[in-house]
Amino acid sequence: MYSSFQDHLKEELTGIRDAGLYKEERIITSPQGSSIIVKNRPVLNFCANNYLGLSNHPELVKAAGEALKHRGYGMSSVRFICGTQDLHKELEKTISRFFGTEDTILYASCFDANGGVFEPLLGEEDAIISDALNHASIIDGVRLCKAQRYRYANADMQDLEKCLQQARKQRFRLIVTDGVFSMDGNVAPLDKIYALAVRYNAMILVDESHSAGVVGRTGRGTTELYDLKGKVEILTGTLGKAFGGAIGGFTTGKREIIEMLRQRSRPYLFSNSIPPMVAAAGIAAFNLLDRDNRLQDKLHENTSYFVKKMQEAGFDIKPTQSAICAVMLYEARLAQEFAAALQEEGIYVTGFSFPVVPKGEARIRVQISAAHEPRQLDDCIRAFCKVGNKMRVIQI
Ligand SMILES: *Cc1c(COP(=O)(O)O)cnc(C)c1O
């Protein structure tokens, strides 16, 4: 049996390679940071979700180490059997405080948070109205739910309104959007979404994975940016990006929603608790951000500087309001070769192509961090210009 299946897989894999869509893993032999070691060589890292530079921050490492020593390594249980320490509860409270929400439930990842948020809350008589560019985990989570599905074009408010009109007869309506769209870096127009939600009596879920810690003056995400703190029913997010980058996700929002998730959400009920050291480092991350706004300020400065310089150099950059800067190259192979050439120049980035972005919209996604120093940003821009010239993407 396997030999025919093996032939089938080999053929498919060859197809992926031939199309220039094959994804390789590159091995890092240092901690995560603005500079990392790849193939025994230091390179500047511009493709981590390490927005605030917390992945190897001494305060987080210390908090994790202390918890490891005093609370052990793993929980060997799901939360409701014997997998809840005071650290888990404290982290949930800390997250609620950060976002100005009523309650929070932790998951092993945001993929799980999104996988477990729809099915327990909504049924056949309800409607989920989802942005076309939402993260894969939202798409999967929606698939697990019996609610009627509507899809609107990315951030297209006319299209959203059309969907809301079509969904008028349904019992409950939930609009679902990423806060920041990870491939373009644009922020969901939450002010307009909120106005439509009020008008059509709908609720809102925002996935803050790329926006929490980044967007808004103090990094509280899209609800801060649009002055809607406490008004959005459900937020989901990850600890795997700005907040230390280890692992873990959460859903935060209205009290009864979180309470119901604790009763019925399958990834919460049937998957392990996050390790105490991760909870402790998570608490340390949020506490650090509560103290002052230095990291967010530096991230915002770094991002504006980088985008401005790249546009001046002639690169085609998607309009961004986040720390994501999509350098458009359109062809998959060009994006791959461009990224490889940048690595030769000591700049570590990733080319993205189908199926992660639409066909013909390949790009290099540059992610800026508060950990980047000005000279590292300049090195990156210089390398982009050198490779861009050679590959005839820009002319200087
Ligand atoms: C990264 C991301 C996720 C997944 O988060 P994990 O915690 O890594 O599972 C979910 N949604 C969005 C929008 C993301 O960007």
PDB file of C-alpha atoms in Angstrom, residues 77-83 105-108 112 116 119-120 258-273:
ATOM      1  CA  SER A  77      -2.312  17.402  33.315  1.00  0.00           C
ATOM      2  CA  VAL A  78      -4.948  19.526  31.717  1.00  0.00           C
ATOM      3  CA  ARG A  79      -6.062  22.605  33.630  1.00  0.00           C
ATOM      4  CA  PHE A  80      -9.221  21.263  35.267  1.00  0.00           C
ATOM      5  CA  ILE A  81      -7.809  17.961  36.509  1.00  0.00           C
ATOM      6  CA  CYS A  82      -4.574  18.918  38.260  1.00  0.00           C
ATOM      7  CA  GLY A  83      -2.880  21.321  35.860  1.00  0.00           C
ATOM      8  CA  ILE A 105      -8.373  31.665  29.607  1.00  0.00           C
ATOM      9  CA  LEU A 106      -4.954  30.268  28.663  1.00  0.00           C
ATOM     10  CA  TYR A 107      -4.247  27.775  25.893  1.00  0.00           C
ATOM     11  CA  ALA A 108      -1.133  25.986  24.685  1.00  0.00           C
ATOM     12  CA  ASP A 112      -5.627  26.342  20.034  1.00  0.00           C
ATOM     13  CA  GLY A 116     -11.535  26.293  20.591  1.00  0.00           C
ATOM     14  CA  GLU A 119     -17.665  25.773  18.494  1.00  0.00           C
ATOM     15  CA  PRO A 120     -18.559  26.132  22.194  1.00  0.00           C
ATOM     16  CA  ILE A 258     -14.563  32.915  29.155  1.00  0.00           C
ATOM     17  CA  GLU A 259     -16.551  30.937  31.717  1.00  0.00           C
ATOM     18  CA  MET A 260     -18.262  28.978  28.946  1.00  0.00           C
ATOM     19  CA  LEU A 261     -14.930  28.297  27.255  1.00  0.00           C
ATOM     20  CA  ARG A 262     -13.644  26.769  30.510  1.00  0.00           C
ATOM     21  CA  GLN A 263     -16.606  24.381  30.379  1.00  0.00           C
ATOM     22  CA  ARG A 264     -16.686  23.508  26.704  1.00  0.00           C
ATOM     23  CA  SER A 265     -13.578  24.535  24.770  1.00  0.00           C
ATOM     24  CA  ARG A 266     -11.960  21.355  23.529  1.00  0.00           C
ATOM     25  CA  PRO A 267      -8.279  22.436  23.271  1.00  0.00           C
ATOM     26  CA  TYR A 268      -8.600  23.678  26.878  1.00  0.00           C
ATOM     27  CA  LEU A 269     -10.290  20.524  28.150  1.00  0.00           C
ATOM     28  CA  PHE A 270      -8.238  18.000  26.233  1.00  0.00           C
ATOM     29  CA  SER A 271      -4.731  19.475  25.981  1.00  0.00           C
ATOM     30  CA  ASN A 272      -1.986  20.032  28.528  1.00  0.00           C
ATOM     31  CA  SER A 273      -1.394  23.129  30.679  1.00  0.00           C
TER      32      SER A 273
END
